Structure formats: C-alpha cells, structure tokens
mmCIF file of C-alpha atoms in Angstrom:
data_model
loop_
_atom_site.group_PDB
_atom_site.id
_atom_site.type_symbol
_atom_site.label_atom_id
_atom_site.label_comp_id
_atom_site.label_asym_id
_atom_site.label_seq_id
_atom_site.Cartn_x
_atom_site.Cartn_y
_atom_site.Cartn_z
ATOM 1 C CA MET O 169 -58.468 -29.396 34.000
ATOM 2 C CA PRO O 170 -55.024 -30.781 34.946
ATOM 3 C CA TYR O 171 -54.648 -33.056 37.961
ATOM 4 C CA VAL O 172 -51.778 -34.933 39.626
ATOM 5 C CA VAL O 173 -51.332 -38.597 40.565
ATOM 6 C CA SER O 174 -48.281 -39.621 42.611
ATOM 7 C CA GLU O 175 -46.215 -42.683 41.711
ATOM 8 C CA GLY O 176 -43.550 -42.718 44.421
ATOM 9 C CA ASN O 177 -40.976 -40.067 43.500
ATOM 10 C CA VAL O 178 -42.808 -39.373 40.223
ATOM 11 C CA SER O 179 -45.671 -36.900 39.844
ATOM 12 C CA VAL O 180 -47.902 -37.733 36.871
ATOM 13 C CA LEU O 181 -49.613 -34.515 35.786
ATOM 14 C CA TYR O 182 -52.576 -35.262 33.536
ATOM 15 C CA LEU O 183 -53.568 -32.494 31.137
ATOM 16 C CA ASN O 184 -57.307 -33.166 31.465
ATOM 17 C CA ASP O 185 -59.929 -34.273 33.981
ATOM 18 C CA PRO O 186 -60.135 -37.897 35.178
ATOM 19 C CA GLY O 187 -62.129 -39.976 32.725
ATOM 20 C CA ASP O 188 -62.254 -37.181 30.124
ATOM 21 C CA ASP O 189 -61.380 -39.005 26.904
ATOM 22 C CA SER O 190 -62.657 -36.329 24.510
ATOM 23 C CA SER O 191 -60.742 -33.213 25.536
ATOM 24 C CA GLU O 192 -58.241 -31.684 23.129
ATOM 25 C CA ASN O 193 -56.368 -30.153 26.089
ATOM 26 C CA CYS O 194 -56.119 -26.738 24.473
ATOM 27 C CA PHE O 195 -54.168 -23.942 26.134
ATOM 28 C CA ASN O 196 -56.063 -20.876 27.351
ATOM 29 C CA PRO O 197 -55.392 -18.643 30.390
ATOM 30 C CA GLY O 198 -57.657 -20.685 32.687
ATOM 31 C CA TRP O 199 -55.966 -23.945 31.711
ATOM 32 C CA VAL O 200 -52.506 -22.388 32.055
ATOM 33 C CA ASP O 201 -53.408 -21.140 35.550
ATOM 34 C CA SER O 202 -54.609 -24.595 36.582
ATOM 35 C CA PHE O 203 -51.539 -26.321 35.173
ATOM 36 C CA GLY O 204 -49.273 -23.768 36.824
ATOM 37 C CA ALA O 205 -50.928 -24.318 40.211
ATOM 38 C CA ALA O 206 -50.385 -28.077 39.911
ATOM 39 C CA LEU O 207 -46.767 -27.456 38.966
ATOM 40 C CA ASP O 208 -46.358 -25.154 41.981
ATOM 41 C CA GLU O 209 -47.452 -27.983 44.278
ATOM 42 C CA ILE O 210 -45.018 -30.399 42.658
ATOM 43 C CA GLU O 211 -42.134 -27.928 42.922
ATOM 44 C CA ALA O 212 -42.979 -27.336 46.595
ATOM 45 C CA SER O 213 -42.466 -31.019 47.404
ATOM 46 C CA ALA O 214 -39.266 -32.116 49.111
ATOM 47 C CA GLY O 215 -36.737 -34.755 48.131
ATOM 48 C CA PRO O 216 -36.184 -36.569 44.834
ATOM 49 C CA ARG O 217 -38.863 -35.797 42.290
ATOM 50 C CA ALA O 218 -39.580 -36.238 38.579
ATOM 51 C CA LEU O 219 -42.519 -35.078 36.476
ATOM 52 C CA ILE O 220 -44.524 -36.806 33.767
ATOM 53 C CA THR O 221 -47.181 -35.072 31.697
ATOM 54 C CA THR O 222 -49.722 -37.139 29.808
ATOM 55 C CA ALA O 223 -53.452 -37.103 29.098
ATOM 56 C CA GLN O 224 -56.612 -39.198 28.946
ATOM 57 C CA GLY O 225 -57.950 -40.199 25.541
ATOM 58 C CA ARG O 226 -56.618 -39.966 22.006
ATOM 59 C CA ILE O 227 -55.186 -36.418 22.228
ATOM 60 C CA TYR O 228 -52.177 -35.207 24.188
ATOM 61 C CA SER O 229 -52.785 -31.581 23.166
ATOM 62 C CA THR O 230 -53.824 -29.724 20.033
ATOM 63 C CA GLY O 231 -52.248 -26.491 21.283
ATOM 64 C CA ALA O 232 -53.652 -22.990 21.564
ATOM 65 C CA ASP O 233 -57.384 -22.730 22.276
ATOM 66 C CA LEU O 234 -58.755 -21.172 19.088
ATOM 67 C CA SER O 235 -62.318 -21.069 20.457
ATOM 68 C CA TRP O 236 -61.128 -19.014 23.420
ATOM 69 C CA ALA O 237 -59.181 -16.731 21.065
ATOM 70 C CA ALA O 238 -62.274 -16.164 18.895
ATOM 71 C CA ALA O 239 -64.317 -15.271 21.985
ATOM 72 C CA HIS O 240 -61.615 -12.936 23.378
ATOM 73 C CA PRO O 241 -60.018 -11.187 20.376
ATOM 74 C CA ASP O 242 -58.712 -8.384 22.588
ATOM 75 C CA ARG O 243 -56.777 -10.875 24.745
ATOM 76 C CA VAL O 244 -55.157 -13.035 22.065
ATOM 77 C CA GLY O 245 -51.729 -11.482 22.588
ATOM 78 C CA GLU O 246 -51.993 -12.038 26.322
ATOM 79 C CA GLY O 247 -52.998 -15.665 25.796
ATOM 80 C CA LEU O 248 -50.091 -16.346 23.456
ATOM 81 C CA ASP O 249 -47.638 -14.684 25.823
ATOM 82 C CA ARG O 250 -48.894 -16.890 28.646
ATOM 83 C CA ILE O 251 -48.319 -19.983 26.516
ATOM 84 C CA GLN O 252 -44.760 -18.929 25.731
ATOM 85 C CA LEU O 253 -44.071 -18.341 29.427
ATOM 86 C CA LEU O 254 -45.381 -21.854 30.130
ATOM 87 C CA PHE O 255 -42.888 -23.242 27.613
ATOM 88 C CA ALA O 256 -40.113 -21.261 29.302
ATOM 89 C CA ARG O 257 -41.067 -22.619 32.703
ATOM 90 C CA MET O 258 -40.977 -26.192 31.438
ATOM 91 C CA LEU O 259 -37.671 -25.653 29.648
ATOM 92 C CA GLU O 260 -35.893 -24.505 32.818
ATOM 93 C CA LEU O 261 -37.841 -26.611 35.335
ATOM 94 C CA PRO O 262 -35.537 -27.776 38.175
ATOM 95 C CA ILE O 263 -37.298 -31.156 38.064
ATOM 96 C CA PRO O 264 -36.654 -33.712 35.293
ATOM 97 C CA ALA O 265 -39.709 -33.766 33.032
ATOM 98 C CA VAL O 266 -40.931 -36.526 30.726
ATOM 99 C CA ALA O 267 -43.760 -36.137 28.213
ATOM 100 C CA ALA O 268 -45.675 -39.423 27.806
ATOM 101 C CA ILE O 269 -47.390 -38.634 24.506
ATOM 102 C CA GLN O 270 -50.341 -41.020 24.345
ATOM 103 C CA GLY O 271 -52.075 -39.355 21.389
ATOM 104 C CA HIS O 272 -51.963 -36.451 18.951
ATOM 105 C CA ALA O 273 -49.591 -33.580 19.760
ATOM 106 C CA PHE O 274 -50.159 -30.644 17.409
ATOM 107 C CA GLY O 275 -48.969 -27.045 17.302
ATOM 108 C CA ALA O 276 -48.394 -25.598 20.741
ATOM 109 C CA GLY O 277 -49.097 -29.045 22.204
ATOM 110 C CA ALA O 278 -46.129 -30.438 20.282
ATOM 111 C CA ILE O 279 -43.947 -27.486 21.290
ATOM 112 C CA PHE O 280 -44.979 -28.015 24.911
ATOM 113 C CA ALA O 281 -43.767 -31.625 24.641
ATOM 114 C CA LEU O 282 -40.453 -30.433 23.181
ATOM 115 C CA ALA O 283 -39.945 -28.224 26.250
ATOM 116 C CA HIS O 284 -39.711 -31.391 28.386
ATOM 117 C CA ASP O 285 -36.374 -33.087 28.996
ATOM 118 C CA HIS O 286 -37.522 -36.381 27.501
ATOM 119 C CA ARG O 287 -40.385 -37.645 25.340
ATOM 120 C CA ILE O 288 -41.892 -41.114 24.992
ATOM 121 C CA MET O 289 -44.637 -41.577 22.397
ATOM 122 C CA ARG O 290 -47.246 -44.246 21.862
ATOM 123 C CA GLU O 291 -46.066 -46.277 18.880
ATOM 124 C CA ASP O 292 -49.436 -47.221 17.426
ATOM 125 C CA ARG O 293 -51.565 -44.073 17.775
ATOM 126 C CA GLY O 294 -51.155 -40.324 17.444
ATOM 127 C CA PHE O 295 -49.195 -37.865 15.338
ATOM 128 C CA PHE O 296 -46.674 -35.176 16.220
ATOM 129 C CA CYS O 297 -46.969 -32.087 14.016
ATOM 130 C CA LEU O 298 -46.217 -28.360 13.793
ATOM 131 C CA PRO O 299 -48.825 -27.201 11.240
ATOM 132 C CA GLY O 300 -47.967 -23.501 11.095
ATOM 133 C CA ILE O 301 -46.687 -23.626 7.496
ATOM 134 C CA ASN O 302 -49.908 -25.338 6.383
ATOM 135 C CA VAL O 303 -52.227 -22.779 7.965
ATOM 136 C CA GLY O 304 -50.130 -19.720 7.162
ATOM 137 C CA VAL O 305 -49.187 -18.819 10.732
ATOM 138 C CA PRO O 306 -45.529 -17.968 11.548
ATOM 139 C CA TYR O 307 -43.800 -18.879 14.774
ATOM 140 C CA SER O 308 -42.179 -16.448 17.166
ATOM 141 C CA PRO O 309 -38.368 -16.335 17.355
ATOM 142 C CA GLY O 310 -38.516 -17.907 20.817
ATOM 143 C CA ILE O 311 -40.499 -20.884 19.518
ATOM 144 C CA ILE O 312 -38.102 -21.398 16.607
ATOM 145 C CA ASP O 313 -35.137 -21.296 18.975
ATOM 146 C CA LEU O 314 -36.836 -23.809 21.289
ATOM 147 C CA VAL O 315 -37.450 -26.264 18.442
ATOM 148 C CA ALA O 316 -33.911 -25.820 17.140
ATOM 149 C CA ALA O 317 -32.503 -26.495 20.600
ATOM 150 C CA ARG O 318 -34.439 -29.707 21.195
ATOM 151 C CA VAL O 319 -34.234 -31.687 17.938
ATOM 152 C CA PRO O 320 -31.574 -32.253 15.244
ATOM 153 C CA THR O 321 -31.173 -29.365 12.795
ATOM 154 C CA VAL O 322 -32.548 -31.271 9.802
ATOM 155 C CA THR O 323 -35.576 -32.362 11.840
ATOM 156 C CA ALA O 324 -36.196 -28.819 13.064
ATOM 157 C CA HIS O 325 -36.228 -27.675 9.427
ATOM 158 C CA GLU O 326 -38.736 -30.397 8.518
ATOM 159 C CA LEU O 327 -40.979 -29.675 11.496
ATOM 160 C CA LEU O 328 -41.098 -25.932 10.905
ATOM 161 C CA THR O 329 -41.108 -25.696 7.106
ATOM 162 C CA GLN O 330 -42.993 -28.803 5.942
ATOM 163 C CA GLY O 331 -45.743 -29.379 8.493
ATOM 164 C CA ARG O 332 -45.246 -33.145 8.323
ATOM 165 C CA ARG O 333 -47.080 -35.510 10.631
ATOM 166 C CA TYR O 334 -44.860 -38.008 12.428
ATOM 167 C CA GLY O 335 -46.161 -41.231 13.922
ATOM 168 C CA GLY O 336 -44.309 -42.832 16.822
ATOM 169 C CA ASP O 337 -41.598 -44.692 14.896
ATOM 170 C CA ALA O 338 -40.915 -41.775 12.552
ATOM 171 C CA ALA O 339 -40.790 -39.348 15.469
ATOM 172 C CA ARG O 340 -38.224 -41.563 17.201
ATOM 173 C CA ASP O 341 -36.153 -41.984 14.039
ATOM 174 C CA ARG O 342 -36.059 -38.209 13.458
ATOM 175 C CA GLY O 343 -34.997 -37.473 17.048
ATOM 176 C CA ILE O 344 -38.293 -35.856 18.079
ATOM 177 C CA VAL O 345 -38.976 -38.415 20.801
ATOM 178 C CA ASP O 346 -36.523 -40.593 22.697
ATOM 179 C CA ASP O 347 -38.538 -43.790 22.675
ATOM 180 C CA VAL O 348 -41.860 -45.353 21.681
ATOM 181 C CA ALA O 349 -44.008 -47.884 23.511
ATOM 182 C CA PRO O 350 -47.273 -49.798 23.089
ATOM 183 C CA GLY O 351 -50.247 -47.992 24.568
ATOM 184 C CA ASP O 352 -50.556 -50.338 27.511
ATOM 185 C CA GLU O 353 -46.865 -49.906 28.388
ATOM 186 C CA LEU O 354 -46.383 -46.193 27.723
ATOM 187 C CA LEU O 355 -47.048 -44.791 31.183
ATOM 188 C CA ALA O 356 -45.198 -47.558 33.033
ATOM 189 C CA ARG O 357 -42.146 -47.030 30.856
ATOM 190 C CA ALA O 358 -42.328 -43.276 31.345
ATOM 191 C CA VAL O 359 -42.597 -43.723 35.128
ATOM 192 C CA ALA O 360 -39.587 -46.055 35.184
ATOM 193 C CA HIS O 361 -37.519 -43.592 33.172
ATOM 194 C CA ALA O 362 -38.644 -40.603 35.221
ATOM 195 C CA ASN O 363 -37.934 -42.432 38.477
ATOM 196 C CA SER O 364 -34.356 -43.066 37.329
ATOM 197 C CA LEU O 365 -33.896 -39.296 36.985
ATOM 198 C CA ALA O 366 -35.650 -38.141 40.166
ATOM 199 C CA HIS O 367 -32.365 -37.774 42.066
ATOM 200 C CA THR O 368 -31.240 -35.002 39.660
ATOM 201 C CA ARG O 369 -33.993 -32.658 40.848
ATOM 202 C CA GLY O 370 -32.746 -29.378 42.320
ATOM 203 C CA GLU O 371 -31.346 -25.910 41.701
ATOM 204 C CA VAL O 372 -28.239 -27.270 39.953
ATOM 205 C CA LEU O 373 -30.467 -28.874 37.311
ATOM 206 C CA GLY O 374 -32.396 -25.626 36.892
ATOM 207 C CA LYS O 375 -29.179 -23.621 36.564
ATOM 208 C CA ILE O 376 -27.778 -25.978 33.932
ATOM 209 C CA LYS O 377 -30.985 -25.751 31.925
ATOM 210 C CA ARG O 378 -31.054 -21.953 32.152
ATOM 211 C CA GLN O 379 -27.525 -21.802 30.781
ATOM 212 C CA LEU O 380 -28.061 -24.508 28.169
ATOM 213 C CA TYR O 381 -31.252 -22.912 26.839
ATOM 214 C CA ALA O 382 -30.461 -19.238 27.445
ATOM 215 C CA ARG O 383 -31.343 -18.164 23.898
ATOM 216 C CA PRO O 384 -34.799 -19.788 23.613
ATOM 217 C CA LEU O 385 -35.614 -18.748 27.184
ATOM 218 C CA ASP O 386 -34.808 -15.112 26.379
ATOM 219 C CA GLY O 387 -36.935 -15.295 23.229
ATOM 220 C CA LEU O 388 -39.890 -16.943 24.946
ATOM 221 C CA ARG O 389 -40.028 -14.136 27.517
ATOM 222 C CA VAL O 390 -40.481 -11.481 24.823
ATOM 223 C CA SER O 391 -44.091 -10.659 23.894
ATOM 224 C CA VAL O 392 -45.121 -12.451 20.720
ATOM 225 C CA GLY O 393 -46.251 -9.189 19.122
ATOM 226 C CA GLN O 394 -46.979 -9.907 15.480
ATOM 227 C CA TYR O 395 -46.209 -13.604 15.821
ATOM 228 C CA ALA O 396 -48.476 -16.468 16.849
ATOM 229 C CA VAL O 397 -48.429 -20.002 18.206
ATOM 230 C CA PRO O 398 -50.828 -22.134 16.132
#
C-alpha cells in the first residue's frame, strides 16, 4: 500500500509497500482509500510543499485492478468511478505534483501520471502506454479530455488511437514527459524539481488548476456508465 517519505519540503508518496519490487500497483477501492489517506496527510501539512509519486520495482502502475474487478463484478462501475475521482483530485491538487516514473506506466497508471503537473521518466527502463485501442476498451469522455489537456494534440491522438508504447526518450520527444533521467538519478532529479515548485502550493494554485482544467474535471466527475478505464 502507499506510504510517504519526507524530503524537506517534498513529500515522496510511494505507490507500494517498502521493499515491494513485484507489485503492479493496480487501482482498486482499497488502494484508492489508502492513497487518498496519505494525500490527506500531505495536504494537511503547513508551509511550502510539493508532491512526488513513484514506486518500488520495475512498474509504476499498470492501472485498474482487473483481478479485483473479476472478483467484484457488481462493483466495477463503482471502482472505475473512484479511479476517475482520483484523477480529478490529482488534476486540481493545490500542491505541485511530479510523477517520477521509474518503470512501466500502462492504462490508468499512465493516465494517473498525466494528471500530475510534471513527469520525469527513467530513460533506460519502462514504457508509457494507453492500450485501450488494442484491447477493445473505450475511454470515458473525461479521460479523453484529460489526455487532450495534458499532451500535444498529435500525441494525444497517437496515445488514444494507436496504443503505442513509448520509452523514456520517445515519451519526452512526444511531450508526454518533461524530462528523462538514469535510474540512479531519477528520484534526486524529481526531488530537486519538486522542491523548486514547493513555494507555489496553496489555494491560488488549486483555483488556477480548476479553471485551467474545468472541462476534464467536469467529465471525470460524471459516472463512467458504459465506459471503462483499462
């Protein structure tokens, strides 16, 4: 489950347990609750603050928890709605947020990273991919609006309609991530960048984000209904 490590004015929120190198960091209601509780604690802190999310091991996140969905078919809609609300919370967070993508980011895991203000990806390991087109699963209007708001138009089209996998350099070149770094430098670089933004934390930042991303935020708060987040 998620846990937090403090680095001065930066809170590093890991998506999995300490030492857990095998987790795929899938999103299910229990995980979302745990992540939300950690985020509550960070938001309750005073003074300058920035957030980094990252993970242990070779996977940042593979997205929605399909095993949980198979075991709870009557709650799939609820689970997907909870994921969309998590994206909305990240998109309007009044704390600058940096995703330090140390491994694979697929599906909802990739969309989660896009909901951050900034993204830094390991240059020599991991792929960024939205595989919905390959598995025959459409995205909700809110998800499409989020992607369109966070990357260049041509890149959004590629991500959503081609299901391509982007390594670090390609992801940077296509405007998906802001920077790449070697594995042993990724977190330190993310912390340095986040620390430079910590002074922007506050209600003004949240208000700007709510206005800037009003359309995807409205869409993400509508029940997914017939749509899904692969």
